[in-house]
PDB file of C-alpha atoms in Angstrom:
ATOM      1  CA  UNK A 257      18.014  -0.162  10.323  1.00 53.00           C
ATOM      2  CA  UNK A 258      17.807   1.563   6.905  1.00 78.00           C
ATOM      3  CA  UNK A 259      14.102   0.402   6.265  1.00 92.00           C
ATOM      4  CA  UNK A 260      10.974  -1.056   7.564  1.00 95.00           C
ATOM      5  CA  UNK A 261      11.601  -4.724   8.723  1.00 96.00           C
ATOM      6  CA  UNK A 262       9.147  -7.461   9.301  1.00 97.00           C
ATOM      7  CA  UNK A 263       9.398 -10.979  10.762  1.00 97.00           C
ATOM      8  CA  UNK A 264       8.789 -13.659  10.163  1.00 97.00           C
ATOM      9  CA  UNK A 265       8.958 -13.544   6.359  1.00 96.00           C
ATOM     10  CA  UNK A 266       6.882 -16.584   6.102  1.00 97.00           C
ATOM     11  CA  UNK A 267       4.575 -18.208   8.413  1.00 97.00           C
ATOM     12  CA  UNK A 268       2.747 -21.574   7.895  1.00 98.00           C
ATOM     13  CA  UNK A 269       0.165 -22.367  10.665  1.00 97.00           C
ATOM     14  CA  UNK A 270      -2.691 -24.650  11.283  1.00 97.00           C
ATOM     15  CA  UNK A 271      -6.274 -23.525  11.350  1.00 97.00           C
ATOM     16  CA  UNK A 272      -7.204 -22.478  14.851  1.00 97.00           C
ATOM     17  CA  UNK A 273      -3.682 -21.455  16.058  1.00 97.00           C
ATOM     18  CA  UNK A 274      -2.646 -17.824  16.980  1.00 98.00           C
ATOM     19  CA  UNK A 275      -0.069 -16.060  15.248  1.00 98.00           C
ATOM     20  CA  UNK A 276       1.971 -12.905  15.789  1.00 98.00           C
ATOM     21  CA  UNK A 277       3.549 -10.768  13.253  1.00 98.00           C
ATOM     22  CA  UNK A 278       6.152  -8.138  14.023  1.00 97.00           C
ATOM     23  CA  UNK A 279       7.043  -4.810  12.414  1.00 97.00           C
ATOM     24  CA  UNK A 280      10.140  -2.696  13.237  1.00 96.00           C
ATOM     25  CA  UNK A 281       9.442   0.803  11.740  1.00 95.00           C
ATOM     26  CA  UNK A 282      11.932   3.324  10.345  1.00 93.00           C
ATOM     27  CA  UNK A 283      13.562   5.074  13.321  1.00 91.00           C
ATOM     28  CA  UNK A 284      11.769   8.297  14.036  1.00 88.00           C
ATOM     29  CA  UNK A 285       8.701   7.458  11.892  1.00 90.00           C
ATOM     30  CA  UNK A 286       5.680   8.096  14.165  1.00 89.00           C
ATOM     31  CA  UNK A 287       3.047   6.606  11.934  1.00 90.00           C
ATOM     32  CA  UNK A 288       2.674   2.863  11.387  1.00 93.00           C
ATOM     33  CA  UNK A 289       0.241   1.125   9.329  1.00 94.00           C
ATOM     34  CA  UNK A 290      -0.728  -2.421   8.670  1.00 97.00           C
ATOM     35  CA  UNK A 291      -2.330  -3.656   5.548  1.00 96.00           C
ATOM     36  CA  UNK A 292      -3.363  -7.106   4.220  1.00 96.00           C
ATOM     37  CA  UNK A 293      -2.917  -8.170   0.598  1.00 94.00           C
ATOM     38  CA  UNK A 294      -4.528 -11.268  -0.709  1.00 92.00           C
ATOM     39  CA  UNK A 295      -3.231 -12.857  -3.802  1.00 87.00           C
ATOM     40  CA  UNK A 296      -3.865 -10.647  -6.852  1.00 81.00           C
ATOM     41  CA  UNK A 297      -5.617  -8.127  -4.805  1.00 84.00           C
ATOM     42  CA  UNK A 298      -5.084  -4.403  -3.675  1.00 85.00           C
ATOM     43  CA  UNK A 299      -3.986  -3.407  -0.118  1.00 91.00           C
ATOM     44  CA  UNK A 300      -6.548  -3.604   2.528  1.00 91.00           C
ATOM     45  CA  UNK A 301      -6.075  -1.306   5.417  1.00 92.00           C
ATOM     46  CA  UNK A 302      -6.126  -2.983   8.798  1.00 96.00           C
ATOM     47  CA  UNK A 303      -4.888  -0.538  11.509  1.00 95.00           C
ATOM     48  CA  UNK A 304      -2.828   2.652  11.915  1.00 91.00           C
ATOM     49  CA  UNK A 305      -0.803   4.090  14.894  1.00 92.00           C
ATOM     50  CA  UNK A 306       0.266   7.657  15.241  1.00 88.00           C
ATOM     51  CA  UNK A 307       2.528   8.353  18.047  1.00 83.00           C
ATOM     52  CA  UNK A 308       0.884   7.798  21.425  1.00 83.00           C
ATOM     53  CA  UNK A 309      -2.799   8.633  20.122  1.00 86.00           C
ATOM     54  CA  UNK A 310      -5.377   5.834  20.136  1.00 88.00           C
ATOM     55  CA  UNK A 311      -4.934   3.609  17.158  1.00 90.00           C
ATOM     56  CA  UNK A 312      -7.373   3.740  14.315  1.00 91.00           C
ATOM     57  CA  UNK A 313      -8.727   0.129  14.263  1.00 92.00           C
ATOM     58  CA  UNK A 314     -11.494   0.777  11.627  1.00 90.00           C
ATOM     59  CA  UNK A 315      -9.981  -1.712   9.268  1.00 91.00           C
ATOM     60  CA  UNK A 316      -9.677  -4.848  11.393  1.00 95.00           C
ATOM     61  CA  UNK A 317     -11.910  -7.567   9.830  1.00 94.00           C
ATOM     62  CA  UNK A 318     -12.923  -9.225  13.176  1.00 93.00           C
ATOM     63  CA  UNK A 319     -12.191  -9.342  16.796  1.00 95.00           C
ATOM     64  CA  UNK A 320      -9.761 -12.128  16.125  1.00 97.00           C
ATOM     65  CA  UNK A 321      -7.375  -9.430  14.925  1.00 97.00           C
ATOM     66  CA  UNK A 322      -5.567  -7.172  17.312  1.00 96.00           C
ATOM     67  CA  UNK A 323      -2.392  -5.032  17.153  1.00 96.00           C
ATOM     68  CA  UNK A 324      -0.143  -3.225  19.598  1.00 95.00           C
ATOM     69  CA  UNK A 325       2.638  -0.592  19.365  1.00 94.00           C
ATOM     70  CA  UNK A 326       4.950   0.344  22.249  1.00 85.00           C
ATOM     71  CA  UNK A 327       5.474   4.180  21.812  1.00 79.00           C
ATOM     72  CA  UNK A 328       7.017   4.830  18.343  1.00 79.00           C
ATOM     73  CA  UNK A 329       8.654   1.429  18.054  1.00 88.00           C
ATOM     74  CA  UNK A 330       7.947  -2.032  17.357  1.00 94.00           C
ATOM     75  CA  UNK A 331       4.392  -3.170  16.539  1.00 96.00           C
ATOM     76  CA  UNK A 332       2.935  -6.567  16.709  1.00 97.00           C
ATOM     77  CA  UNK A 333      -0.255  -7.868  14.823  1.00 98.00           C
ATOM     78  CA  UNK A 334      -1.956 -10.822  16.493  1.00 98.00           C
ATOM     79  CA  UNK A 335      -4.412 -13.004  14.823  1.00 98.00           C
ATOM     80  CA  UNK A 336      -6.246 -15.346  17.043  1.00 98.00           C
ATOM     81  CA  UNK A 337      -7.917 -18.820  15.974  1.00 97.00           C
ATOM     82  CA  UNK A 338      -6.613 -18.345  12.385  1.00 97.00           C
ATOM     83  CA  UNK A 339      -8.798 -19.219   9.476  1.00 97.00           C
ATOM     84  CA  UNK A 340      -7.952 -20.226   5.990  1.00 96.00           C
ATOM     85  CA  UNK A 341      -9.339 -16.780   4.680  1.00 95.00           C
ATOM     86  CA  UNK A 342      -6.656 -15.118   6.759  1.00 97.00           C
ATOM     87  CA  UNK A 343      -4.024 -16.365   4.329  1.00 97.00           C
ATOM     88  CA  UNK A 344      -2.369 -13.381   2.756  1.00 97.00           C
ATOM     89  CA  UNK A 345       0.602 -11.101   2.860  1.00 97.00           C
ATOM     90  CA  UNK A 346       0.544  -8.816   5.815  1.00 98.00           C
ATOM     91  CA  UNK A 347       2.435  -5.625   5.118  1.00 97.00           C
ATOM     92  CA  UNK A 348       3.639  -3.021   7.518  1.00 97.00           C
ATOM     93  CA  UNK A 349       4.438   0.577   6.477  1.00 95.00           C
ATOM     94  CA  UNK A 350       5.636   3.551   8.391  1.00 93.00           C
ATOM     95  CA  UNK A 351       5.946   7.259   7.684  1.00 89.00           C
ATOM     96  CA  UNK A 352       7.406  10.268   9.387  1.00 85.00           C
ATOM     97  CA  UNK A 353       3.999  11.579  10.512  1.00 72.00           C
ATOM     98  CA  UNK A 354       0.349  10.989   9.475  1.00 56.00           C
ATOM     99  CA  UNK A 355      -0.267  14.322   7.755  1.00 61.00           C
ATOM    100  CA  UNK A 356      -1.686  12.872   4.528  1.00 58.00           C
ATOM    101  CA  UNK A 357       1.249  14.053   2.546  1.00 67.00           C
ATOM    102  CA  UNK A 358       4.010  11.712   4.114  1.00 74.00           C
ATOM    103  CA  UNK A 359       5.347   9.014   2.058  1.00 82.00           C
ATOM    104  CA  UNK A 360       4.778   5.414   3.387  1.00 88.00           C
ATOM    105  CA  UNK A 361       7.702   3.162   3.356  1.00 92.00           C
ATOM    106  CA  UNK A 362       6.756  -0.632   3.207  1.00 95.00           C
ATOM    107  CA  UNK A 363       8.410  -3.685   4.842  1.00 96.00           C
ATOM    108  CA  UNK A 364       8.898  -6.770   2.747  1.00 95.00           C
ATOM    109  CA  UNK A 365       5.761  -8.302   4.335  1.00 96.00           C
ATOM    110  CA  UNK A 366       4.884 -11.549   6.124  1.00 97.00           C
ATOM    111  CA  UNK A 367       3.387 -14.233   4.043  1.00 97.00           C
ATOM    112  CA  UNK A 368       0.925 -16.061   6.121  1.00 98.00           C
ATOM    113  CA  UNK A 369      -0.450 -19.505   5.059  1.00 97.00           C
ATOM    114  CA  UNK A 370      -3.262 -21.124   7.054  1.00 97.00           C
ATOM    115  CA  UNK A 371      -3.622 -24.795   6.386  1.00 96.00           C
TER     116      UNK A 371
ATOM    117  CA  UNK B  86     -17.172   4.824   1.075  1.00 73.00           C
ATOM    118  CA  UNK B  87     -13.857   6.011  -0.261  1.00 79.00           C
ATOM    119  CA  UNK B  88     -12.816   4.276  -3.352  1.00 89.00           C
ATOM    120  CA  UNK B  89      -9.968   4.317  -5.891  1.00 93.00           C
ATOM    121  CA  UNK B  90     -10.550   2.679  -9.191  1.00 94.00           C
ATOM    122  CA  UNK B  91      -7.911   1.454 -11.651  1.00 95.00           C
ATOM    123  CA  UNK B  92      -8.093  -0.816 -14.606  1.00 90.00           C
ATOM    124  CA  UNK B  93      -6.582  -4.056 -13.552  1.00 87.00           C
ATOM    125  CA  UNK B  94      -4.974  -4.632 -17.173  1.00 89.00           C
ATOM    126  CA  UNK B  95      -2.725  -6.041 -18.076  1.00 95.00           C
ATOM    127  CA  UNK B  96      -1.536  -3.029 -19.962  1.00 96.00           C
ATOM    128  CA  UNK B  97       0.939  -4.183 -22.640  1.00 97.00           C
ATOM    129  CA  UNK B  98       3.262  -1.840 -24.335  1.00 97.00           C
ATOM    130  CA  UNK B  99       6.370  -2.393 -26.497  1.00 97.00           C
ATOM    131  CA  UNK B 100       9.695  -1.286 -25.183  1.00 97.00           C
ATOM    132  CA  UNK B 101      10.475   2.441 -25.732  1.00 97.00           C
ATOM    133  CA  UNK B 102       6.730   3.456 -25.942  1.00 97.00           C
ATOM    134  CA  UNK B 103       4.905   5.627 -23.409  1.00 97.00           C
ATOM    135  CA  UNK B 104       2.703   3.693 -20.926  1.00 97.00           C
ATOM    136  CA  UNK B 105      -0.223   5.563 -19.560  1.00 97.00           C
ATOM    137  CA  UNK B 106      -1.839   4.406 -16.193  1.00 97.00           C
ATOM    138  CA  UNK B 107      -4.930   5.963 -15.022  1.00 96.00           C
ATOM    139  CA  UNK B 108      -6.884   6.130 -11.635  1.00 96.00           C
ATOM    140  CA  UNK B 109     -10.059   7.891 -10.325  1.00 97.00           C
ATOM    141  CA  UNK B 110     -11.021   8.385  -6.734  1.00 95.00           C
ATOM    142  CA  UNK B 111     -14.309   9.101  -5.095  1.00 93.00           C
ATOM    143  CA  UNK B 112     -13.453  11.188  -2.249  1.00 89.00           C
ATOM    144  CA  UNK B 113     -13.340  14.857  -3.069  1.00 90.00           C
ATOM    145  CA  UNK B 114     -11.599  15.674   0.085  1.00 88.00           C
ATOM    146  CA  UNK B 115      -8.471  13.658  -1.091  1.00 89.00           C
ATOM    147  CA  UNK B 116      -5.503  15.811  -1.107  1.00 88.00           C
ATOM    148  CA  UNK B 117      -2.504  13.578  -1.647  1.00 90.00           C
ATOM    149  CA  UNK B 118      -2.055  11.114  -4.336  1.00 93.00           C
ATOM    150  CA  UNK B 119       0.668   8.404  -4.581  1.00 93.00           C
ATOM    151  CA  UNK B 120       1.711   6.028  -7.268  1.00 96.00           C
ATOM    152  CA  UNK B 121       3.541   2.849  -6.030  1.00 95.00           C
ATOM    153  CA  UNK B 122       5.164   0.178  -8.065  1.00 96.00           C
ATOM    154  CA  UNK B 123       4.933  -3.374  -6.819  1.00 95.00           C
ATOM    155  CA  UNK B 124       7.035  -6.217  -8.363  1.00 95.00           C
ATOM    156  CA  UNK B 125       5.468  -9.813  -8.128  1.00 91.00           C
ATOM    157  CA  UNK B 126       6.281 -11.119  -4.610  1.00 88.00           C
ATOM    158  CA  UNK B 127       7.718  -7.695  -3.362  1.00 92.00           C
ATOM    159  CA  UNK B 128       6.317  -4.884  -1.324  1.00 93.00           C
ATOM    160  CA  UNK B 129       5.185  -1.451  -2.860  1.00 94.00           C
ATOM    161  CA  UNK B 130       7.690   1.317  -3.496  1.00 93.00           C
ATOM    162  CA  UNK B 131       6.960   4.921  -3.928  1.00 92.00           C
ATOM    163  CA  UNK B 132       7.357   6.084  -7.521  1.00 93.00           C
ATOM    164  CA  UNK B 133       5.677   9.628  -7.414  1.00 92.00           C
ATOM    165  CA  UNK B 134       3.415  11.809  -5.306  1.00 91.00           C
ATOM    166  CA  UNK B 135       1.459  14.698  -6.423  1.00 94.00           C
ATOM    167  CA  UNK B 136      -0.600  17.284  -4.400  1.00 90.00           C
ATOM    168  CA  UNK B 137      -1.366  20.011  -6.901  1.00 91.00           C
ATOM    169  CA  UNK B 138      -3.338  20.038 -10.097  1.00 94.00           C
ATOM    170  CA  UNK B 139      -1.176  19.767 -13.128  1.00 94.00           C
ATOM    171  CA  UNK B 140       1.730  17.663 -14.024  1.00 95.00           C
ATOM    172  CA  UNK B 141       4.721  16.640 -12.049  1.00 95.00           C
ATOM    173  CA  UNK B 142       7.693  15.276 -13.843  1.00 96.00           C
ATOM    174  CA  UNK B 143      10.510  13.128 -12.488  1.00 94.00           C
ATOM    175  CA  UNK B 144      12.895  11.445 -14.902  1.00 96.00           C
ATOM    176  CA  UNK B 145      10.833   9.186 -17.127  1.00 97.00           C
ATOM    177  CA  UNK B 146       7.941   9.516 -14.954  1.00 97.00           C
ATOM    178  CA  UNK B 147       5.001  12.061 -15.064  1.00 97.00           C
ATOM    179  CA  UNK B 148       2.168  12.286 -12.634  1.00 97.00           C
ATOM    180  CA  UNK B 149      -0.842  14.238 -13.747  1.00 97.00           C
ATOM    181  CA  UNK B 150      -3.689  15.370 -11.301  1.00 96.00           C
ATOM    182  CA  UNK B 151      -7.014  16.796 -12.328  1.00 96.00           C
ATOM    183  CA  UNK B 152      -9.037  17.306  -9.060  1.00 94.00           C
ATOM    184  CA  UNK B 153     -12.056  18.697 -10.820  1.00 94.00           C
ATOM    185  CA  UNK B 154     -12.413  15.273 -12.679  1.00 95.00           C
ATOM    186  CA  UNK B 155     -11.002  13.360  -9.568  1.00 95.00           C
ATOM    187  CA  UNK B 156      -8.542  11.819 -12.022  1.00 95.00           C
ATOM    188  CA  UNK B 157      -4.907  10.855 -11.599  1.00 97.00           C
ATOM    189  CA  UNK B 158      -2.391   9.475 -14.124  1.00 97.00           C
ATOM    190  CA  UNK B 159       0.923   8.156 -14.299  1.00 98.00           C
ATOM    191  CA  UNK B 160       2.923   8.378 -17.688  1.00 98.00           C
ATOM    192  CA  UNK B 161       6.029   6.361 -18.044  1.00 98.00           C
ATOM    193  CA  UNK B 162       8.139   7.400 -21.034  1.00 98.00           C
ATOM    194  CA  UNK B 163      10.559   5.253 -22.916  1.00 97.00           C
ATOM    195  CA  UNK B 164       9.195   2.159 -21.237  1.00 98.00           C
ATOM    196  CA  UNK B 165      11.768  -0.590 -20.288  1.00 97.00           C
ATOM    197  CA  UNK B 166      11.138  -4.267 -19.625  1.00 97.00           C
ATOM    198  CA  UNK B 167      12.065  -3.506 -15.911  1.00 96.00           C
ATOM    199  CA  UNK B 168       9.112  -1.215 -15.668  1.00 97.00           C
ATOM    200  CA  UNK B 169       7.073  -4.466 -15.862  1.00 97.00           C
ATOM    201  CA  UNK B 170       5.110  -4.698 -12.537  1.00 97.00           C
ATOM    202  CA  UNK B 171       1.909  -3.665 -10.923  1.00 96.00           C
ATOM    203  CA  UNK B 172       1.200   0.165 -10.267  1.00 97.00           C
ATOM    204  CA  UNK B 173      -0.861   1.045  -7.326  1.00 95.00           C
ATOM    205  CA  UNK B 174      -2.775   4.232  -6.947  1.00 95.00           C
ATOM    206  CA  UNK B 175      -3.382   5.783  -3.601  1.00 93.00           C
ATOM    207  CA  UNK B 176      -5.238   8.881  -2.475  1.00 91.00           C
ATOM    208  CA  UNK B 177      -5.284  10.223   1.102  1.00 87.00           C
ATOM    209  CA  UNK B 178      -7.005  13.159   2.752  1.00 79.00           C
ATOM    210  CA  UNK B 179      -8.055  14.200   6.109  1.00 67.00           C
ATOM    211  CA  UNK B 180      -8.366  10.691   7.555  1.00 67.00           C
ATOM    212  CA  UNK B 181      -4.543  10.218   6.925  1.00 73.00           C
ATOM    213  CA  UNK B 182      -5.421   6.708   5.908  1.00 82.00           C
ATOM    214  CA  UNK B 183      -4.794   6.377   2.263  1.00 86.00           C
ATOM    215  CA  UNK B 184      -7.209   4.220   0.132  1.00 89.00           C
ATOM    216  CA  UNK B 185      -5.301   2.169  -2.334  1.00 91.00           C
ATOM    217  CA  UNK B 186      -6.529   0.891  -5.657  1.00 93.00           C
ATOM    218  CA  UNK B 187      -6.166  -2.711  -6.667  1.00 92.00           C
ATOM    219  CA  UNK B 188      -3.445  -1.830  -9.121  1.00 94.00           C
ATOM    220  CA  UNK B 189      -2.766  -2.131 -12.933  1.00 96.00           C
ATOM    221  CA  UNK B 190      -0.440  -4.571 -14.140  1.00 96.00           C
ATOM    222  CA  UNK B 191       1.993  -3.310 -16.798  1.00 97.00           C
ATOM    223  CA  UNK B 192       3.825  -5.536 -19.229  1.00 97.00           C
ATOM    224  CA  UNK B 193       6.729  -3.925 -21.279  1.00 97.00           C
ATOM    225  CA  UNK B 194       7.680  -6.449 -24.085  1.00 95.00           C
ATOM    226  CA  UNK B 195      10.967  -6.239 -25.899  1.00 91.00           C
TER     227      UNK B 195
END
């Protein structure tokens, strides 16, 4: 694909349920980032993957959040036992590498609503 | 803790005027700076990046960096209503994880 894709675009779930969000990065991009953006707020870093290196999970807000990435392809962000405060747009971004100078390309996001 | 500060606005300018958006950052190790534009309900898209002190121009956009003052700005000349959006400033350094500001809302009125 030409850009970063994410699915689903919208997800409504009940409190306590688990959700899985998917990100397909741009082909050839070794770095992948997940962010959370609450309404009217900035981007909150969650986790980043660089190639086959161990991911940087320093931004994950609790142990209910986890993410995986297979090689340099698809990533999934899983939120267990969702809470209302998890409601936000979850954005995925990829870049050619993680050298600090590489532009991040964002996907359209997944809007999560926890009832 | 690394921080990037932006005035949340809204900054309101008339069509055709120059819009000036400002950003300060706390981490002196920051090396790369980015400006993203985010329309309401959409994802951020890159407008400009700058690595060196001074000005960098691209069409109607000019990014300015002053590392001594830890200050980055974005100037938009001949502002158009289509420029109305939230502008996010980001800084990254050795950790390769950029820190984003909360964004400045720009309104360009006809």
